[in-house]
Coordinates of C-alpha atoms in Angstrom, one line a residue:
M17 CA 99.6 -61.6 -117.2
P18 CA 99.4 -65.3 -117.9
S19 CA 97.2 -66.2 -120.8
I20 CA 95.2 -69.4 -120.9
R21 CA 92.0 -71.0 -122.3
F22 CA 90.1 -73.3 -120.1
S23 CA 89.4 -76.6 -121.9
T24 CA 88.4 -78.6 -118.8
L25 CA 84.7 -79.5 -119.0
A26 CA 84.6 -77.7 -122.3
A27 CA 82.2 -80.2 -123.9
T28 CA 79.8 -80.0 -121.0
A29 CA 79.9 -76.2 -121.1
I30 CA 79.2 -76.1 -124.8
A31 CA 76.3 -78.5 -124.5
L32 CA 74.7 -76.5 -121.7
C33 CA 75.1 -73.2 -123.4
C34 CA 73.0 -74.5 -126.3
A35 CA 70.3 -75.8 -124.0
M36 CA 69.8 -72.9 -121.5
P37 CA 69.5 -69.1 -121.4
V38 CA 72.7 -67.0 -121.8
A39 CA 72.6 -66.0 -118.1
Q40 CA 72.6 -69.6 -117.0
A41 CA 75.4 -70.4 -119.5
Q42 CA 77.6 -67.7 -118.0
T43 CA 77.0 -69.2 -114.6
V44 CA 78.2 -72.6 -115.9
K45 CA 81.3 -71.1 -117.3
A46 CA 82.1 -69.3 -114.0
D47 CA 81.7 -72.6 -112.1
I48 CA 84.5 -74.2 -114.1
G49 CA 87.0 -72.2 -112.0
A50 CA 85.2 -72.9 -108.7
Q51 CA 87.0 -76.1 -107.7
V52 CA 87.5 -77.6 -104.3
E53 CA 90.9 -76.8 -102.9
E54 CA 93.3 -79.7 -103.0
T55 CA 97.0 -80.3 -102.7
L56 CA 99.3 -82.2 -105.1
A57 CA 102.0 -82.5 -102.5
G58 CA 103.6 -85.9 -102.7
Q59 CA 101.6 -86.8 -105.8
R60 CA 103.2 -88.0 -109.0
Y61 CA 103.8 -85.5 -111.9
V62 CA 105.0 -86.6 -115.3
A63 CA 106.6 -84.0 -117.7
I64 CA 106.4 -84.9 -121.4
G65 CA 108.1 -82.8 -124.0
S66 CA 110.9 -81.7 -126.2
S67 CA 113.8 -79.2 -125.6
F68 CA 111.6 -76.3 -124.6
A69 CA 110.6 -78.4 -121.6
A70 CA 114.0 -80.1 -121.0
G71 CA 116.2 -76.9 -121.0
P72 CA 119.4 -78.1 -122.8
M73 CA 122.6 -76.4 -121.5
L74 CA 120.6 -74.4 -119.0
P75 CA 122.7 -74.8 -115.8
P76 CA 122.9 -76.9 -113.8
A77 CA 122.4 -80.1 -115.7
K78 CA 120.0 -82.6 -114.1
P79 CA 121.8 -85.8 -113.1
G80 CA 120.4 -89.3 -113.9
G81 CA 118.6 -88.6 -117.2
P82 CA 119.9 -89.5 -120.7
A83 CA 122.7 -87.1 -121.5
R84 CA 121.4 -86.4 -125.0
C85 CA 118.0 -85.2 -123.6
G86 CA 119.8 -82.2 -122.0
Q87 CA 117.5 -81.9 -119.0
S88 CA 118.2 -79.0 -116.6
Q89 CA 117.5 -78.8 -112.9
N90 CA 116.0 -75.4 -113.6
N91 CA 113.6 -76.5 -116.3
Y92 CA 110.0 -75.6 -115.8
P93 CA 108.9 -79.1 -114.8
S94 CA 111.5 -79.1 -111.9
L95 CA 110.4 -75.6 -110.8
L96 CA 106.7 -76.5 -111.0
A97 CA 107.3 -79.7 -109.0
E98 CA 109.1 -77.8 -106.3
R99 CA 106.2 -75.2 -106.1
F100 CA 103.6 -77.9 -105.4
G101 CA 105.8 -80.5 -103.6
M102 CA 105.2 -83.1 -106.3
V103 CA 107.2 -86.1 -107.2
L104 CA 108.5 -85.4 -110.7
T105 CA 109.2 -88.0 -113.4
D106 CA 110.8 -85.9 -116.1
R107 CA 110.7 -87.5 -119.5
S108 CA 111.3 -84.4 -121.5
C109 CA 114.0 -84.8 -124.1
S110 CA 115.7 -82.4 -126.5
G111 CA 114.9 -83.3 -130.1
A112 CA 111.9 -85.4 -129.2
T113 CA 109.0 -85.7 -131.6
T114 CA 105.5 -87.0 -131.1
D115 CA 106.8 -90.4 -132.3
N116 CA 109.2 -90.4 -129.3
V117 CA 106.4 -89.8 -126.9
L118 CA 104.3 -92.7 -128.3
G119 CA 107.2 -95.1 -129.1
P120 CA 110.9 -95.7 -128.3
W121 CA 113.7 -93.5 -129.5
G122 CA 116.7 -95.8 -129.7
D123 CA 117.6 -96.7 -126.1
I124 CA 115.1 -94.2 -124.7
P125 CA 111.7 -95.7 -123.9
P126 CA 108.4 -94.0 -124.9
Q127 CA 107.8 -90.9 -122.8
I128 CA 104.1 -92.0 -122.4
N129 CA 105.2 -95.1 -120.5
A130 CA 105.9 -93.0 -117.5
V131 CA 102.2 -92.1 -117.1
T132 CA 100.4 -94.5 -114.8
A133 CA 97.1 -94.6 -112.8
Q134 CA 99.0 -92.9 -109.9
T135 CA 99.8 -89.9 -112.0
R136 CA 98.0 -86.7 -110.9
L137 CA 99.5 -84.1 -113.3
V138 CA 100.9 -84.3 -116.8
T139 CA 102.4 -81.3 -118.7
L140 CA 103.1 -81.5 -122.4
T141 CA 105.2 -79.3 -124.6
I142 CA 105.6 -81.3 -127.8
G143 CA 104.9 -81.2 -131.5
G144 CA 107.4 -78.5 -132.6
N145 CA 110.1 -80.9 -133.9
D146 CA 107.5 -82.7 -136.1
L147 CA 107.3 -79.4 -138.0
N148 CA 111.0 -78.4 -137.7
Y149 CA 110.0 -75.3 -135.7
V150 CA 113.2 -74.9 -133.7
G151 CA 115.4 -76.6 -136.3
N152 CA 114.4 -74.0 -138.8
L153 CA 115.7 -71.3 -136.4
F154 CA 119.2 -72.9 -136.4
N155 CA 119.1 -73.3 -140.2
A156 CA 117.9 -69.7 -140.8
S157 CA 120.6 -68.1 -138.6
C158 CA 123.2 -70.3 -140.3
A159 CA 122.0 -69.1 -143.7
Y160 CA 122.0 -65.5 -142.6
R161 CA 125.5 -65.6 -141.3
A162 CA 126.7 -67.6 -144.4
K163 CA 125.4 -64.9 -146.6
Q164 CA 127.1 -62.2 -144.6
S165 CA 130.4 -64.2 -144.7
L166 CA 130.2 -64.5 -148.5
A167 CA 129.5 -60.8 -148.9
A168 CA 132.6 -60.1 -146.8
G169 CA 134.8 -62.4 -149.1
G170 CA 134.6 -65.5 -146.8
K171 CA 134.2 -69.1 -147.9
P172 CA 130.8 -70.7 -148.4
R173 CA 129.5 -72.7 -145.4
P174 CA 126.9 -75.5 -145.5
C175 CA 123.6 -74.9 -143.8
G176 CA 120.4 -77.0 -143.6
A177 CA 117.4 -75.9 -145.5
V178 CA 114.6 -73.9 -143.9
K179 CA 111.7 -76.3 -144.5
V180 CA 108.1 -75.4 -145.0
P181 CA 105.8 -78.1 -143.5
T182 CA 103.2 -79.6 -145.7
E183 CA 99.5 -79.9 -144.9
Y184 CA 100.2 -83.6 -144.3
D185 CA 102.8 -82.6 -141.7
Y186 CA 100.3 -80.4 -139.9
A187 CA 97.5 -83.0 -140.0
R188 CA 99.8 -85.7 -138.8
D189 CA 101.1 -83.6 -135.9
E190 CA 97.5 -82.9 -134.8
M191 CA 96.5 -86.6 -135.0
Q192 CA 99.6 -87.6 -133.0
L193 CA 98.9 -85.0 -130.3
M194 CA 95.3 -86.3 -130.1
E195 CA 96.6 -89.8 -129.6
I196 CA 99.0 -88.6 -126.9
A197 CA 96.2 -86.9 -125.0
R198 CA 93.9 -89.9 -125.4
R199 CA 96.7 -92.2 -124.0
V200 CA 97.3 -89.9 -121.1
R201 CA 93.6 -89.8 -120.3
T202 CA 93.3 -93.6 -120.5
Q203 CA 96.4 -94.4 -118.5
A204 CA 95.9 -91.7 -115.8
P205 CA 92.1 -90.9 -115.6
R206 CA 92.6 -88.8 -112.5
A207 CA 95.4 -86.7 -113.8
R208 CA 95.2 -83.0 -114.7
I209 CA 96.5 -82.6 -118.2
V210 CA 98.2 -79.3 -119.1
F211 CA 99.3 -78.4 -122.6
V212 CA 102.0 -75.7 -122.6
Q213 CA 102.5 -73.8 -125.8
Y214 CA 105.9 -73.1 -127.2
L215 CA 107.3 -69.7 -126.4
T216 CA 107.5 -67.2 -129.2
P217 CA 111.1 -67.0 -130.5
L218 CA 110.9 -64.1 -132.9
P219 CA 109.5 -60.6 -132.6
A220 CA 106.9 -59.1 -134.9
P221 CA 107.8 -58.4 -138.6
G222 CA 110.1 -55.5 -139.0
K223 CA 111.5 -55.9 -135.4
L224 CA 114.3 -58.4 -135.9
C225 CA 117.5 -57.5 -134.1
M226 CA 121.2 -58.6 -133.9
D227 CA 120.2 -61.4 -131.5
T228 CA 117.8 -62.9 -134.0
P229 CA 120.0 -63.1 -137.2
V230 CA 117.5 -64.5 -139.7
S231 CA 116.1 -63.0 -142.9
E232 CA 112.5 -61.7 -142.9
E233 CA 111.7 -64.3 -145.5
H234 CA 112.7 -67.1 -143.2
A235 CA 111.2 -65.4 -140.2
A236 CA 107.8 -65.4 -141.9
I237 CA 108.0 -69.1 -142.4
I238 CA 109.0 -69.7 -138.8
R239 CA 106.3 -67.4 -137.4
Q240 CA 103.6 -69.2 -139.5
I241 CA 104.7 -72.6 -138.1
G242 CA 104.3 -71.1 -134.6
V243 CA 100.8 -69.9 -135.4
R244 CA 99.7 -73.2 -136.9
L245 CA 101.3 -75.2 -134.1
A246 CA 99.5 -73.1 -131.5
D247 CA 96.2 -73.6 -133.3
I248 CA 96.7 -77.3 -133.4
T249 CA 97.6 -77.5 -129.7
T250 CA 94.6 -75.4 -128.8
R251 CA 92.2 -77.8 -130.6
V252 CA 93.8 -80.8 -129.0
A253 CA 93.6 -79.4 -125.5
S254 CA 90.0 -78.4 -126.1
A255 CA 89.0 -81.8 -127.4
N256 CA 90.5 -83.6 -124.5
G257 CA 89.4 -81.6 -121.5
A258 CA 92.9 -80.2 -120.8
L259 CA 94.2 -76.9 -119.6
L260 CA 96.1 -74.8 -122.2
V261 CA 98.7 -72.4 -121.0
E262 CA 99.4 -69.9 -123.8
M263 CA 103.0 -69.2 -123.3
N264 CA 103.2 -68.2 -127.0
Q265 CA 101.1 -65.1 -126.1
S266 CA 102.7 -64.2 -122.8
S267 CA 106.2 -64.5 -124.3
A268 CA 105.5 -62.4 -127.3
V269 CA 106.9 -59.3 -125.5
H270 CA 109.8 -61.3 -124.1
T271 CA 111.6 -62.4 -127.3
P272 CA 115.4 -62.2 -127.6
C273 CA 114.9 -58.6 -129.0
D274 CA 113.0 -57.4 -125.9
T275 CA 114.3 -55.8 -122.7
V276 CA 113.5 -58.9 -120.6
P277 CA 114.0 -61.9 -122.9
W278 CA 112.7 -65.3 -122.0
L279 CA 114.6 -67.0 -124.8
I280 CA 118.1 -66.9 -126.0
G281 CA 118.4 -66.0 -129.6
S282 CA 121.6 -66.5 -131.5
P283 CA 123.9 -63.7 -130.4
D284 CA 127.2 -63.4 -132.3
G285 CA 129.9 -65.2 -130.4
Y286 CA 127.5 -66.6 -127.8
D287 CA 129.3 -69.2 -125.5
G288 CA 126.2 -71.2 -124.4
R289 CA 126.6 -70.5 -120.7
L290 CA 123.0 -69.5 -120.2
G291 CA 121.5 -72.3 -122.2
L292 CA 121.3 -73.5 -125.8
Q293 CA 120.8 -70.8 -128.4
W294 CA 117.2 -70.4 -129.5
H295 CA 116.0 -71.9 -126.3
L296 CA 114.6 -70.8 -122.9
N297 CA 116.8 -69.0 -120.4
F298 CA 116.2 -69.2 -116.7
A299 CA 113.7 -66.3 -116.8
G300 CA 111.7 -68.1 -119.5
M301 CA 111.6 -71.4 -117.5
E302 CA 110.6 -69.5 -114.3
A303 CA 107.9 -67.6 -116.2
T304 CA 106.5 -70.8 -117.6
A305 CA 106.4 -72.5 -114.2
N306 CA 104.7 -69.3 -112.8
D307 CA 102.0 -69.3 -115.4
I308 CA 101.2 -73.0 -115.0
A309 CA 101.2 -72.6 -111.2
W310 CA 99.0 -69.6 -111.3
W311 CA 96.3 -71.3 -113.3
L312 CA 96.5 -74.6 -111.4
M313 CA 95.8 -72.5 -108.3
R314 CA 92.8 -71.0 -110.1
T315 CA 91.4 -74.5 -110.3
G316 CA 91.9 -75.1 -106.6
V317 CA 95.4 -76.6 -106.3
K318 CA 97.2 -75.4 -103.2
P319 CA 101.0 -74.7 -103.4
V320 CA 103.3 -75.8 -100.7
K321 CA 105.7 -72.9 -101.3
P322 CA 103.5 -69.8 -101.8
N323 CA 106.5 -67.5 -101.3
L324 CA 107.7 -68.5 -104.8
L325 CA 104.6 -66.9 -106.4
P326 CA 105.0 -63.6 -108.2
Q327 CA 104.7 -60.6 -105.9
I328 CA 101.8 -59.2 -107.9
A329 CA 99.3 -61.8 -109.0
P330 CA 97.8 -61.2 -112.5
A331 CA 94.2 -60.3 -112.7
P332 CA 91.9 -63.2 -113.6
A333 CA 91.4 -63.7 -117.3
P334 CA 87.9 -64.4 -118.6
L335 CA 86.9 -68.0 -119.0
V336 CA 86.4 -68.9 -122.7
T337 CA 84.2 -71.6 -124.0
P338 CA 86.1 -73.0 -127.0
P339 CA 84.3 -73.4 -130.3
P340 CA 83.4 -76.8 -131.6
V341 CA 86.4 -78.8 -132.7
P342 CA 86.5 -79.2 -136.5
P343 CA 86.9 -82.8 -137.7
V344 CA 90.3 -83.9 -138.8
K345 CA 90.5 -86.0 -141.9
P346 CA 92.4 -89.3 -141.2
V347 CA 95.9 -89.4 -142.7
P348 CA 98.4 -92.2 -142.8
T349 CA 100.4 -92.5 -139.6
S350 CA 103.7 -93.5 -141.2
T351 CA 106.5 -91.0 -140.8
A352 CA 106.5 -88.3 -143.5
S353 CA 109.4 -88.5 -145.9
G354 CA 112.5 -86.5 -145.4
T355 CA 114.8 -85.9 -142.5
R356 CA 114.2 -83.0 -140.1
N357 CA 116.6 -81.2 -137.9
R358 CA 115.5 -81.8 -134.3
R359 CA 116.4 -79.7 -131.2

């Protein structure tokens, strides 16, 4: 079942809950989902994000975009746009950080520039590369195989370090996401904003498998980054009246070690034909589009292709009034020192 927290009208709901009886507050929360039915057919949709949105090496490649962004015609923005008949402007790009959303990345203009007053939907999967989330997966699997090779008498092989983000890194990532949400809201006041959490790439402790060749020590570092990133994204969505689709939770039983994986791990001898290792396969992209679509429909959006919906719709999840957002201490906005691997 898709998992989500409603952040739309969160501030209003919190204020009303404090000023009226509990029964009335529950009614207010229920009303959040009772929206007037509308259609997004023909409306402008902008997808912002990194590789988990772009779909590098997932066939077929999308023509027209920058080659290094690795956009797939089967990425979740494309599948979602088809579902609702929207006009997609896909700015997702593999390796992108929050800096590349707010500013240029070489010859690639800022992703945020695609958001205009005519935009009616914006999805965001961003912030992971600021913390080396996916880059650490590549470095961890490289280190694991290098250790195995040495034990078997092979030659040493160079691998990047598995980096632990500092508190500065986490604080800066949150402030950057806040600024992105603020800019989207300013540039497209009528747009629905949807934050899409990164899918969970590793199983629970003790359940690593051949397709996730990383040490438990490195896996613990990567899992902790995922938890902190999800918490940051939740706070940002809540503070900015956005929907939050918790793909981190719904994908937890669809890791590369599960029967129906939504992500490609790093199988030995993998040839890349289903997508880049440590990234979403088609099932993962389809599941992400399905979850976003299901919750957009819950808020009153009418699909133009209902036959693409899951055969069995998930039961409605309870609406949750998010807690007050804790203040974030200002930190310098200059790029943190050190070079990060970006995917």
